[in-house]
Amino acid sequence: MSNLEDLYREVILDHYRSPRNRGELASPPAIRVEGFNPLCGDEIVVYLDVQDGVLVDIKLTGHGCSISQSSSSLMSAAVKGKSVEKVRETIATFKQLMTVHQASLDEASAAEPLDLRALGELAALQGVVKFPVRIKCATLAWNTLSQGLDELE
Ligand code: ZN
């Protein structure tokens, strides 16, 4: 397990040090949504360019702790180029990951397995559930993305 945890730590650090999809998009036409986590001081601005039901581009600005920053970078890499429907699925799966209690996660392989392989690199954030105060850091970008998609409708 510790090798896996090392790998996850590497993924999180990599996204923190080299965040993906940083920048801005012209808004409009892109949607601009702001998110704020007062518990930690994390701030994020998400720009979404959706065309014909596909999230063709996503850009992020903002600052905050390593968890919030790496989570937003991982998110952008996971959803860019996907259909809005698929993006919503990914949001739901990620939120599920963040709500699964660690104890049940350890036993999960048998009972109701969360498909970690479907999450790809996002699975690296699963350790966050051990630290409830950091969950809001990890979910900030996702909630902001979700809010942006709602504005489309
Ligand atoms: Zn934070």
Short mmCIF file of C-alpha atoms and ligand atoms in Angstrom, two decimals:
data_model
loop_
_atom_site.label_atom_id
_atom_site.label_comp_id
_atom_site.label_asym_id
_atom_site.label_seq_id
_atom_site.Cartn_x
_atom_site.Cartn_y
_atom_site.Cartn_z
CA MET A 1 0.00 0.00 0.00
CA SER A 2 2.83 2.40 0.82
CA ASN A 3 4.15 2.22 -2.74
CA LEU A 4 0.74 3.22 -3.96
CA GLU A 5 0.63 6.08 -1.47
CA ASP A 6 4.04 7.24 -2.71
CA LEU A 7 2.75 7.16 -6.26
CA TYR A 8 -0.32 9.17 -5.27
CA ARG A 9 1.86 11.69 -3.46
CA GLU A 10 3.98 12.05 -6.59
CA VAL A 11 0.91 12.65 -8.75
CA ILE A 12 -0.40 15.33 -6.37
CA LEU A 13 3.00 17.06 -6.15
CA ASP A 14 3.44 16.92 -9.91
CA HIS A 15 0.11 18.65 -10.49
CA TYR A 16 0.87 21.18 -7.77
CA ARG A 17 4.29 22.04 -9.20
CA SER A 18 3.23 21.93 -12.86
CA PRO A 19 -0.46 22.81 -12.86
CA ARG A 20 -2.28 21.93 -16.09
CA ASN A 21 -4.52 24.30 -18.01
CA ARG A 22 -3.55 27.45 -16.11
CA GLY A 23 -4.77 30.69 -17.65
CA GLU A 24 -7.89 32.46 -18.77
CA LEU A 25 -10.37 32.27 -21.63
CA ALA A 26 -12.22 35.23 -23.10
CA SER A 27 -15.48 35.53 -21.20
CA PRO A 28 -17.86 35.63 -22.97
CA PRO A 29 -18.00 33.43 -24.95
CA ALA A 30 -16.47 31.24 -22.23
CA ILE A 31 -18.24 30.94 -18.88
CA ARG A 32 -16.35 32.31 -15.90
CA VAL A 33 -17.13 30.92 -12.42
CA GLU A 34 -15.47 31.74 -9.12
CA GLY A 35 -15.13 29.47 -6.13
CA PHE A 36 -13.91 30.18 -2.62
CA ASN A 37 -13.18 27.94 0.34
CA PRO A 38 -13.23 30.19 3.43
CA LEU A 39 -12.02 27.37 5.68
CA CYS A 40 -8.62 27.36 4.02
CA GLY A 41 -8.56 30.52 1.91
CA ASP A 42 -8.47 28.65 -1.41
CA GLU A 43 -9.67 30.65 -4.39
CA ILE A 44 -10.31 29.44 -7.91
CA VAL A 45 -11.63 30.86 -11.15
CA VAL A 46 -12.76 28.34 -13.75
CA TYR A 47 -13.26 29.23 -17.41
CA LEU A 48 -15.35 26.86 -19.48
CA ASP A 49 -15.70 26.80 -23.25
CA VAL A 50 -18.58 24.50 -24.13
CA GLN A 51 -19.56 23.92 -27.75
CA ASP A 52 -22.25 21.52 -28.94
CA GLY A 53 -22.36 19.74 -25.59
CA VAL A 54 -18.59 19.27 -25.38
CA LEU A 55 -16.22 20.96 -22.96
CA VAL A 56 -13.70 21.91 -25.63
CA ASP A 57 -11.50 23.97 -23.29
CA ILE A 58 -11.04 24.69 -19.60
CA LYS A 59 -8.67 27.14 -17.92
CA LEU A 60 -8.00 27.87 -14.28
CA THR A 61 -6.59 30.65 -12.21
CA GLY A 62 -6.49 31.14 -8.46
CA HIS A 63 -4.36 30.17 -5.53
CA GLY A 64 -4.51 28.10 -2.40
CA CYS A 65 -3.11 25.06 -0.67
CA SER A 66 -1.46 22.17 -2.47
CA ILE A 67 -4.57 19.99 -2.26
CA SER A 68 -6.87 22.61 -3.82
CA GLN A 69 -4.36 23.44 -6.54
CA SER A 70 -3.49 19.88 -7.49
CA SER A 71 -7.14 18.84 -7.38
CA SER A 72 -8.09 21.62 -9.79
CA SER A 73 -5.22 20.69 -12.12
CA LEU A 74 -6.17 17.00 -12.02
CA MET A 75 -9.77 17.96 -12.66
CA SER A 76 -8.96 20.08 -15.70
CA ALA A 77 -6.89 17.27 -17.21
CA ALA A 78 -9.68 14.76 -16.54
CA VAL A 79 -12.57 16.72 -18.05
CA LYS A 80 -11.07 18.68 -20.95
CA GLY A 81 -12.42 17.54 -24.29
CA LYS A 82 -15.18 15.44 -22.73
CA SER A 83 -18.90 15.71 -23.32
CA VAL A 84 -20.81 17.65 -20.66
CA GLU A 85 -22.61 14.44 -19.81
CA LYS A 86 -19.30 12.64 -19.23
CA VAL A 87 -18.00 15.62 -17.22
CA ARG A 88 -21.02 15.42 -14.93
CA GLU A 89 -20.40 11.70 -14.47
CA THR A 90 -16.80 12.37 -13.53
CA ILE A 91 -17.89 15.04 -11.02
CA ALA A 92 -20.31 12.57 -9.44
CA THR A 93 -17.66 9.84 -9.26
CA PHE A 94 -15.13 12.20 -7.72
CA LYS A 95 -17.62 13.39 -5.11
CA GLN A 96 -18.35 9.78 -4.30
CA LEU A 97 -14.63 9.25 -3.77
CA MET A 98 -14.59 12.19 -1.37
CA THR A 99 -17.54 10.92 0.66
CA VAL A 100 -16.52 7.29 1.01
CA HIS A 101 -15.29 6.84 4.53
CA GLN A 102 -11.71 5.59 4.57
CA ALA A 103 -12.63 2.49 6.56
CA SER A 104 -15.22 1.47 4.03
CA LEU A 105 -12.83 2.34 1.23
CA ASP A 106 -10.41 -0.27 2.54
CA GLU A 107 -13.15 -2.88 2.55
CA ALA A 108 -14.72 -1.55 -0.60
CA SER A 109 -13.01 -3.94 -2.97
CA ALA A 110 -15.59 -6.52 -1.97
CA ALA A 111 -18.76 -4.62 -1.18
CA GLU A 112 -19.44 -1.68 -3.43
CA PRO A 113 -16.26 -0.99 -5.30
CA LEU A 114 -15.63 2.47 -6.51
CA ASP A 115 -14.03 2.08 -9.89
CA LEU A 116 -10.67 3.66 -9.13
CA ARG A 117 -9.32 2.75 -12.55
CA ALA A 118 -12.07 4.81 -14.15
CA LEU A 119 -10.82 7.73 -12.07
CA GLY A 120 -7.29 7.45 -13.44
CA GLU A 121 -4.98 9.99 -11.78
CA LEU A 122 -7.91 11.37 -9.76
CA ALA A 123 -7.59 8.33 -7.53
CA ALA A 124 -4.47 10.00 -6.15
CA LEU A 125 -6.73 12.29 -4.13
CA GLN A 126 -8.46 9.47 -2.29
CA GLY A 127 -6.14 9.87 0.71
CA VAL A 128 -7.74 13.26 1.34
CA VAL A 129 -10.82 11.61 2.87
CA LYS A 130 -8.64 10.73 5.86
CA PHE A 131 -8.47 14.46 6.59
CA PRO A 132 -12.04 15.75 6.61
CA VAL A 133 -10.94 19.39 6.85
CA ARG A 134 -9.13 19.03 3.51
CA ILE A 135 -12.10 17.58 1.64
CA LYS A 136 -13.42 21.07 0.96
CA CYS A 137 -10.02 21.94 -0.52
CA ALA A 138 -10.21 18.97 -2.86
CA THR A 139 -13.84 19.50 -3.90
CA LEU A 140 -13.68 23.30 -4.42
CA ALA A 141 -12.72 23.13 -8.10
CA TRP A 142 -15.32 20.43 -8.72
CA ASN A 143 -18.13 22.37 -7.11
CA THR A 144 -17.11 25.42 -9.12
CA LEU A 145 -17.07 23.39 -12.34
CA SER A 146 -20.49 21.98 -11.51
CA GLN A 147 -21.83 25.48 -10.91
CA GLY A 148 -20.49 26.55 -14.29
CA LEU A 149 -22.23 23.66 -16.06
CA ASP A 150 -25.48 24.60 -14.31
CA GLU A 151 -25.19 28.09 -15.77
CA LEU A 152 -25.20 26.57 -19.24
CA GLU A 153 -28.71 25.24 -18.80
ZN ZN B 1 -7.06 24.30 1.04
#
